[in-house]
Coordinates of C-alpha atoms in Angstrom, one line a residue:
X702 CA 89.8 36.3 179.0
X703 CA 88.1 37.2 175.8
X704 CA 91.4 36.9 174.0
X705 CA 91.5 33.3 174.9
X706 CA 88.2 32.8 173.0
X707 CA 89.8 34.1 169.7
X708 CA 90.3 31.3 167.1
X709 CA 93.7 29.6 167.3
X710 CA 94.3 30.5 163.7
X711 CA 94.7 34.1 164.8
X712 CA 96.4 33.3 168.1
X713 CA 98.7 30.7 166.6
X714 CA 101.2 33.0 164.9
X715 CA 104.9 33.1 165.7
X716 CA 104.2 35.8 168.3
X717 CA 100.6 35.8 169.4
X718 CA 101.0 38.9 171.5
X719 CA 101.6 41.0 168.4
X720 CA 98.2 40.1 167.2
X721 CA 96.8 41.0 170.6
X722 CA 97.8 44.6 169.9
X723 CA 95.1 44.8 167.2
X724 CA 92.6 43.0 169.5
X725 CA 93.3 45.6 172.2
X726 CA 92.9 48.4 169.8
X727 CA 89.5 47.1 168.7
X728 CA 88.4 46.8 172.3
X729 CA 89.6 50.3 173.0
X730 CA 87.7 51.7 170.0
X731 CA 84.5 49.9 171.1
X732 CA 84.9 51.4 174.6
X733 CA 85.4 54.9 173.1
X734 CA 82.4 54.5 170.9
X735 CA 80.4 53.4 173.9
X736 CA 81.4 56.5 175.9
X737 CA 80.6 58.7 172.9
X738 CA 77.1 57.1 172.6
X739 CA 76.6 57.5 176.3
X740 CA 77.4 61.2 176.0
X741 CA 75.1 61.9 173.0
X742 CA 72.1 59.9 174.4
X743 CA 69.2 61.4 176.2
X744 CA 69.1 59.1 179.2
X745 CA 65.8 58.3 180.7
X746 CA 65.0 56.7 184.0
X747 CA 65.3 53.1 182.5
X748 CA 68.7 53.8 180.9
X749 CA 70.1 55.4 184.1
X750 CA 68.9 52.4 186.2
X751 CA 70.7 50.0 183.7
X752 CA 73.9 52.0 184.0
X753 CA 73.6 51.9 187.8
X754 CA 73.1 48.1 187.6
X755 CA 76.3 47.8 185.6
X756 CA 78.2 50.0 188.1
X757 CA 77.0 47.8 190.9
X758 CA 78.2 44.7 189.0
X759 CA 81.5 46.4 188.5
X760 CA 81.7 47.1 192.3
X761 CA 81.0 43.4 193.0
X762 CA 83.7 42.3 190.6
X763 CA 86.2 44.7 192.1
X764 CA 85.5 43.3 195.5
X765 CA 86.3 39.9 194.1
X766 CA 89.5 41.2 192.6
X767 CA 90.5 42.8 195.9
X768 CA 90.0 39.4 197.7
X769 CA 92.1 37.7 195.0
X770 CA 94.8 40.3 195.3
X771 CA 95.0 39.7 199.0
X772 CA 95.4 36.0 198.4
X773 CA 98.3 36.5 195.9
X774 CA 99.8 39.1 198.3
X775 CA 99.8 36.5 201.1
X776 CA 101.3 33.8 198.8
X777 CA 104.0 36.3 197.7
X778 CA 104.9 37.1 201.4
X779 CA 105.4 33.4 202.1
X780 CA 107.4 32.7 198.9
X781 CA 111.2 32.5 199.0
X782 CA 112.7 36.0 198.5
X783 CA 114.5 36.6 195.2
X784 CA 112.9 33.7 193.4
X785 CA 111.2 34.0 190.0
X786 CA 108.0 32.5 191.5
X787 CA 107.8 35.3 194.2
X788 CA 108.5 38.0 191.6
X789 CA 105.6 36.6 189.4
X790 CA 103.2 36.6 192.4
X791 CA 104.1 40.2 193.2
X792 CA 103.5 41.3 189.6
X793 CA 100.1 39.5 189.7
X794 CA 98.8 41.2 192.8
X795 CA 100.2 44.6 191.8
X796 CA 98.3 44.2 188.5
X797 CA 95.1 43.4 190.4
X798 CA 95.6 46.5 192.6
X799 CA 96.2 48.7 189.6
X800 CA 93.1 47.4 187.9
X801 CA 91.0 48.1 191.0
X802 CA 92.3 51.6 191.4
X803 CA 91.7 52.5 187.7
X804 CA 88.3 51.0 187.6
X805 CA 87.2 52.9 190.8
X806 CA 88.4 56.2 189.2
X807 CA 86.6 55.5 185.9
X808 CA 83.4 54.5 187.7
X809 CA 83.6 57.5 190.0
X810 CA 83.9 59.8 187.0
X811 CA 80.8 58.3 185.3
X812 CA 78.8 58.4 188.6
X813 CA 79.7 62.1 189.0
X814 CA 78.5 62.8 185.5
X815 CA 75.2 60.9 185.9
X816 CA 74.5 62.9 189.1
X817 CA 75.3 66.2 187.2
X818 CA 78.3 66.8 189.5
X819 CA 80.8 66.7 186.7
X820 CA 80.8 68.1 183.2
X821 CA 81.3 65.8 180.4
X822 CA 84.4 67.6 179.2
X823 CA 86.1 67.0 182.5
X824 CA 85.1 63.3 182.5
X825 CA 86.4 62.8 178.9
X826 CA 89.7 64.6 179.6
X827 CA 90.2 62.6 182.8
X828 CA 89.5 59.3 181.1
X829 CA 91.9 60.2 178.2
X830 CA 94.7 61.1 180.6
X831 CA 94.2 58.0 182.8
X832 CA 94.2 55.8 179.7
X833 CA 97.3 57.4 178.4
X834 CA 99.1 57.0 181.7
X835 CA 98.1 53.3 181.9
X836 CA 99.2 52.5 178.3
X837 CA 102.5 54.2 178.5
X838 CA 103.6 53.3 182.0
X839 CA 101.9 50.6 184.1
X840 CA 100.3 48.6 181.3
X841 CA 103.4 48.6 179.0
X842 CA 105.9 46.8 181.3
X843 CA 108.6 47.9 178.9
X844 CA 111.6 50.1 179.6
X845 CA 111.1 52.3 176.5
X846 CA 107.6 53.3 177.8
X847 CA 108.6 54.3 181.3
X848 CA 110.6 56.9 183.2
X849 CA 113.1 54.1 183.8
X850 CA 114.2 54.3 180.2
X851 CA 117.0 56.8 180.8
X852 CA 119.5 54.3 179.8
X853 CA 117.9 54.1 176.3
X854 CA 118.7 57.8 175.7
X855 CA 122.4 56.9 175.9
X856 CA 122.2 54.7 172.8
X857 CA 125.1 55.7 170.5
X858 CA 128.9 55.5 170.3
X859 CA 129.3 57.2 173.7
X860 CA 127.6 54.3 175.4
X861 CA 130.3 51.9 174.3
X862 CA 133.3 54.0 175.4
X863 CA 135.7 52.1 177.6
X864 CA 134.6 48.8 176.1
X865 CA 136.9 48.9 173.0
X866 CA 134.4 51.0 171.0
X867 CA 133.3 48.3 168.5
X868 CA 131.3 50.8 166.4
X869 CA 134.3 52.8 165.2
X870 CA 136.1 49.5 164.4
X871 CA 133.1 48.3 162.3
X872 CA 132.6 51.5 160.5
X873 CA 136.3 51.8 159.6
X874 CA 136.1 48.6 157.6
X875 CA 136.9 49.1 153.9
X876 CA 133.9 47.1 152.7
X877 CA 131.6 49.3 154.8
X878 CA 133.1 52.5 153.4
X879 CA 133.1 51.3 149.8
X880 CA 129.4 50.6 150.0
X881 CA 129.4 46.9 149.7
X882 CA 126.5 46.8 152.1
X883 CA 127.9 44.2 154.5
X884 CA 125.8 43.0 157.4
X885 CA 126.6 42.1 161.0
X886 CA 125.2 39.4 163.2
X887 CA 125.0 39.6 167.0
X888 CA 124.9 37.0 169.7
X889 CA 123.7 38.4 173.1
X890 CA 120.9 37.9 175.6
X891 CA 120.2 41.7 175.5
X892 CA 118.3 43.6 172.9
X893 CA 120.4 46.7 172.6
X894 CA 122.4 45.6 169.5
X895 CA 119.1 44.3 167.9
X896 CA 117.2 47.5 168.4
X897 CA 120.0 50.1 168.0
X898 CA 121.9 48.7 165.0
X899 CA 119.9 50.8 162.6
X900 CA 120.5 53.9 164.7
X901 CA 124.2 53.2 164.3
X902 CA 123.8 52.7 160.5
X903 CA 124.6 49.0 160.7
X904 CA 122.4 46.3 159.2
X905 CA 122.0 43.5 161.7
X906 CA 120.8 40.1 160.3
X907 CA 119.8 39.0 163.9
X908 CA 117.0 41.2 165.1
X909 CA 114.4 41.2 167.8
X910 CA 111.7 41.3 165.1
X911 CA 108.0 40.9 166.0
X912 CA 107.2 40.5 162.3
X913 CA 109.7 37.7 161.7
X914 CA 109.1 36.1 158.3
X915 CA 108.4 32.4 158.3
X916 CA 110.9 31.7 155.5
X917 CA 113.6 33.6 157.1
X918 CA 113.0 31.8 160.4
X919 CA 113.2 28.4 158.6
X920 CA 116.4 29.6 156.9
X921 CA 118.1 30.6 160.1
X922 CA 116.9 27.6 162.2
X923 CA 118.9 25.3 160.0
X924 CA 122.1 26.4 161.8
X925 CA 121.1 28.9 164.5
X926 CA 118.6 28.0 167.2
X927 CA 116.4 30.6 169.0
X928 CA 117.7 32.3 172.2
X929 CA 115.9 34.9 174.2
X930 CA 112.6 34.5 172.3
X931 CA 113.4 36.2 168.9
X932 CA 117.1 36.0 168.4
X933 CA 119.4 33.4 166.9
X934 CA 122.5 31.9 168.3
X935 CA 125.2 31.2 165.7
X936 CA 126.4 27.5 165.6
X937 CA 129.4 25.9 163.9
X938 CA 127.1 24.8 161.0
X939 CA 126.2 28.4 160.2
X940 CA 129.0 29.0 157.7
X941 CA 126.9 29.0 154.5
X942 CA 124.1 30.9 156.2
X943 CA 126.3 33.8 157.2
X944 CA 127.9 33.9 153.8
X945 CA 124.6 34.1 152.0
X946 CA 123.4 36.8 154.4
X947 CA 126.5 38.9 153.5
X948 CA 127.5 38.9 157.2
X949 CA 131.1 40.0 157.6
X950 CA 131.2 40.4 161.4
X951 CA 129.7 38.6 164.3
X952 CA 129.6 40.5 167.6
X953 CA 129.4 38.5 170.7
X954 CA 128.5 40.4 173.9
X955 CA 130.2 39.2 177.0
X956 CA 131.2 35.7 177.8
X957 CA 128.1 34.2 176.1
X958 CA 127.5 30.6 177.0
X959 CA 126.4 28.4 174.1
X960 CA 128.2 30.4 171.4
X961 CA 130.4 28.2 169.2
X962 CA 131.9 30.1 166.2
X963 CA 132.1 28.4 162.7
X964 CA 135.5 27.7 161.3
X965 CA 135.3 30.6 158.8
X966 CA 135.0 33.1 161.7
X967 CA 138.3 34.6 163.0
X968 CA 138.5 36.6 166.3
X969 CA 139.8 40.1 165.4
X970 CA 138.9 42.0 168.6
X971 CA 138.7 40.6 172.1
X972 CA 137.2 42.0 175.3
X973 CA 133.7 42.6 176.5
X974 CA 132.6 42.8 172.9
X975 CA 134.2 40.0 170.9
X976 CA 134.2 40.6 167.2
X977 CA 134.6 37.7 164.8
X978 CA 135.3 38.4 161.1
X979 CA 133.8 36.2 158.4
X980 CA 136.6 35.6 155.9
X981 CA 134.3 34.1 153.2
X982 CA 131.4 36.6 153.3
X983 CA 129.7 37.3 150.0
X984 CA 128.8 40.8 148.6
X985 CA 125.1 41.8 148.6
X986 CA 124.9 41.2 144.9
X987 CA 126.9 38.8 142.6
X988 CA 126.7 36.8 139.4
X989 CA 126.6 33.0 139.0
X990 CA 126.8 31.1 135.7
X991 CA 124.3 28.2 136.3
X992 CA 121.3 27.0 138.2
X993 CA 120.5 23.8 140.1
X994 CA 116.9 22.7 140.7
X995 CA 115.4 21.3 143.9
X996 CA 111.8 20.3 144.3
X997 CA 110.9 22.3 147.5
X998 CA 112.2 24.7 150.1
X999 CA 113.1 21.9 152.5
X1000 CA 115.4 20.3 149.9
X1001 CA 116.9 23.7 149.0
X1002 CA 117.8 24.5 152.7
X1003 CA 119.3 21.0 153.1
X1004 CA 121.4 21.5 150.0
X1005 CA 122.8 25.0 150.8
X1006 CA 123.7 23.7 154.3
X1007 CA 126.1 21.1 152.9
X1008 CA 129.8 21.9 153.3
X1009 CA 130.4 21.5 149.6
X1010 CA 127.9 24.2 148.6
X1011 CA 129.5 26.9 146.5
X1012 CA 127.2 29.9 146.0
X1013 CA 129.4 31.6 143.5
X1014 CA 129.3 28.6 141.2
X1015 CA 125.5 28.0 141.0
X1016 CA 122.2 29.1 142.5
X1017 CA 119.6 26.7 143.8
X1018 CA 115.9 27.2 143.0
X1019 CA 112.6 25.4 143.0
X1020 CA 111.2 27.3 140.1
X1021 CA 109.8 24.9 137.5
X1022 CA 110.3 27.3 134.7
X1023 CA 114.1 27.2 135.3
X1024 CA 114.3 23.5 135.6
X1025 CA 115.2 22.9 132.0
X1026 CA 118.2 25.3 132.4
X1027 CA 119.8 22.9 134.8
X1028 CA 120.9 20.5 132.2
X1029 CA 121.7 22.9 129.4
X1030 CA 125.3 23.0 128.3
X1031 CA 127.2 25.9 129.9
X1032 CA 128.3 28.8 127.6
X1033 CA 132.0 29.4 127.3
X1034 CA 133.0 31.8 130.0
X1035 CA 134.7 34.7 128.2
X1036 CA 135.7 36.6 131.3
X1037 CA 134.8 37.4 134.9
X1038 CA 131.5 39.2 135.6
X1039 CA 131.2 42.3 137.7
X1040 CA 128.3 43.6 139.7
X1041 CA 128.1 47.0 141.3
X1042 CA 125.3 48.5 143.4
X1043 CA 124.6 52.0 141.9
X1044 CA 122.0 53.0 144.5
X1045 CA 120.4 51.3 147.4
X1046 CA 117.0 52.5 148.8
X1047 CA 114.5 50.6 151.0
X1048 CA 112.1 50.1 148.0
X1049 CA 114.5 50.3 145.1
X1050 CA 118.0 48.9 144.3
X1051 CA 119.8 49.9 141.1
X1052 CA 122.8 47.8 139.8
X1053 CA 125.1 47.8 136.9
X1054 CA 126.0 44.2 135.7
X1055 CA 128.7 43.3 133.2
X1056 CA 128.5 39.6 132.4
X1057 CA 130.3 38.4 129.2
X1058 CA 128.3 35.1 129.5
X1059 CA 124.6 34.5 130.3
X1060 CA 123.8 33.6 133.8
X1061 CA 122.0 34.7 136.9
X1062 CA 122.2 37.8 139.1
X1063 CA 121.7 36.9 142.8
X1064 CA 120.8 39.6 145.4
X1065 CA 121.2 38.6 149.0
X1066 CA 117.9 40.3 149.9
X1067 CA 114.8 38.5 151.1
X1068 CA 112.4 37.2 148.4
X1069 CA 108.9 38.6 148.9
X1070 CA 105.9 39.0 146.5
X1071 CA 105.7 42.4 145.0
X1072 CA 109.3 42.9 144.0
X1073 CA 109.9 43.6 140.3
X1074 CA 113.0 43.6 138.2
X1075 CA 113.7 45.7 135.1
X1076 CA 116.7 44.8 133.0
X1077 CA 117.6 47.6 130.5
X1078 CA 114.0 48.8 130.9
X1079 CA 112.5 45.4 130.1
X1080 CA 110.4 43.6 132.8
X1081 CA 112.2 40.4 134.1
X1082 CA 110.6 38.1 136.6
X1083 CA 112.4 37.6 139.9
X1084 CA 112.8 34.0 141.1
X1085 CA 113.5 32.5 144.6
X1086 CA 117.2 32.0 144.8
X1087 CA 118.9 29.7 147.4
X1088 CA 115.7 29.3 149.3
X1089 CA 115.4 32.9 150.6
X1090 CA 116.9 35.4 148.2
X1091 CA 116.2 37.1 144.9
X1092 CA 117.5 36.0 141.5
X1093 CA 117.2 37.5 138.0
X1094 CA 118.1 35.7 134.8
X1095 CA 120.7 37.8 132.8
X1096 CA 121.6 37.6 129.1
X1097 CA 125.2 38.2 128.2
X1098 CA 126.4 41.8 128.0
X1099 CA 126.4 45.0 130.0
X1100 CA 123.0 45.7 131.8
X1101 CA 121.4 48.3 134.1
X1102 CA 119.1 46.5 136.5
X1103 CA 116.5 48.1 138.8
X1104 CA 114.8 46.0 141.4
X1105 CA 111.8 47.8 143.0
X1106 CA 109.0 47.0 145.3
X1107 CA 105.6 47.6 143.6
X1108 CA 103.1 45.2 145.1
X1109 CA 99.6 45.0 143.6
X1110 CA 98.1 45.4 147.1
X1111 CA 99.5 49.0 147.3
X1112 CA 97.9 50.0 144.0
X1113 CA 94.6 48.4 145.0
X1114 CA 94.7 50.1 148.4
X1115 CA 95.4 53.4 146.7
X1116 CA 92.5 52.9 144.4
X1117 CA 90.1 52.1 147.3
X1118 CA 91.4 55.1 149.3
X1119 CA 90.9 57.5 146.4
X1120 CA 87.4 56.0 145.8
X1121 CA 86.5 56.5 149.5
X1122 CA 87.9 60.0 149.5
X1123 CA 85.8 60.8 146.4
X1124 CA 82.6 59.4 147.9
X1125 CA 83.3 61.3 151.2
X1126 CA 83.8 64.6 149.4
X1127 CA 80.7 63.9 147.3
X1128 CA 78.6 63.2 150.5
X1129 CA 80.0 66.3 152.2
X1130 CA 79.2 68.4 149.1
X1131 CA 75.7 67.0 149.0
X1132 CA 75.2 67.7 152.7
X1133 CA 76.4 71.3 152.4
X1134 CA 74.2 71.9 149.3
X1135 CA 71.2 70.4 151.1
X1136 CA 71.7 72.7 154.1
X1137 CA 71.9 75.8 151.9
X1138 CA 68.8 74.8 150.0
X1139 CA 66.9 74.2 153.3
X1140 CA 68.1 77.7 154.4
X1141 CA 66.8 79.3 151.3
X1142 CA 63.4 77.7 151.6
X1143 CA 63.1 78.8 155.2
X1144 CA 64.1 82.4 154.2
X1145 CA 61.5 82.4 151.4
X1146 CA 58.8 81.2 153.6
X1147 CA 59.6 83.8 156.2
X1148 CA 59.5 86.6 153.7
X1149 CA 56.2 85.4 152.2
X1150 CA 54.7 85.3 155.7
X1151 CA 55.8 88.9 156.3

């Protein structure tokens, strides 16, 4: 109920329940601070009477919840079996019942402590264990938090045996073995491929991501509508999208209704897991000779969605500083450019680039503030390429490029953390020194009195 009073600017994100996690954490910390204050306080008659008043109020509220639970139980009994409406009613009254049981246990513990029947250590341990049980079982409502998650322990190649073992097929691909860092895309109503692809050392461009970036969502929605909440369904117009994401294979689980493969996808394995190969996928990094300017992100997304878009011929950007380069005469192309990824880490990518003519290095990695590029040790600014990715301007020649993530916020956070640590140590040292000096004064006074 309190969450509904939170401003819509906080609740209005792509996934509001992800913000609710922080809200719940804040409420839990406040409750913990309240219990700690209750323990440390010397309770007089007035404070104890107030606590009893609160407990009586809680009892009245629980009676109201019990009556409401009986109403929902009655509605569930009269609902048609097997329907979603009946299942929802059952979940509601079960939630009421669980809340009543937990509240009665918590209240009983506090009453026992107030009457000196229970020690505080037992109360605190019981509250901690009950809260842990509620968070990781009843309150979670997710398979990975309950004993019913045995099937998740089977994630791995063994899980797919008897269904044409798509993992071995994908990992036997020459581009995968040569380190061209290809991606896959999946179409399914389940979450296993989204959550387990990283465990299988495969990069999935279609995840169940609670921190989905707004620009990535806009990029995908041009050709892939949402299904199942946070996953995209590939449509026939997704050709350029899949190419720019360096997606080589699209895995379709089961006979999925609504999936229509683009023309550039070719079915290479059939069965329960259908695997489509993208014959025109792009490597993770490549070189283009020229730039084309568009005024905003919407115009860029529209342009790169056109059937005539050729990502190897030009890169599209909205950077004003590159606008003048659009109409500059092209240099004479001496020979083909080569781009090789030397090392690939989450926060740093090293590349060797051999481009006989000036142009632009394009990395099919999401553009985000904080990424920096160094070309032969010299800082070079990264620009937004093709609406979502990273681009670096490259002079002619052979170059060693390092793209690393070094946001200013991390440096500022580290500075604040070190300052807080220094002040904490200073305060601790002062406290220890003060205690020792007080001890010396007491000792001197005792000796003098003797």
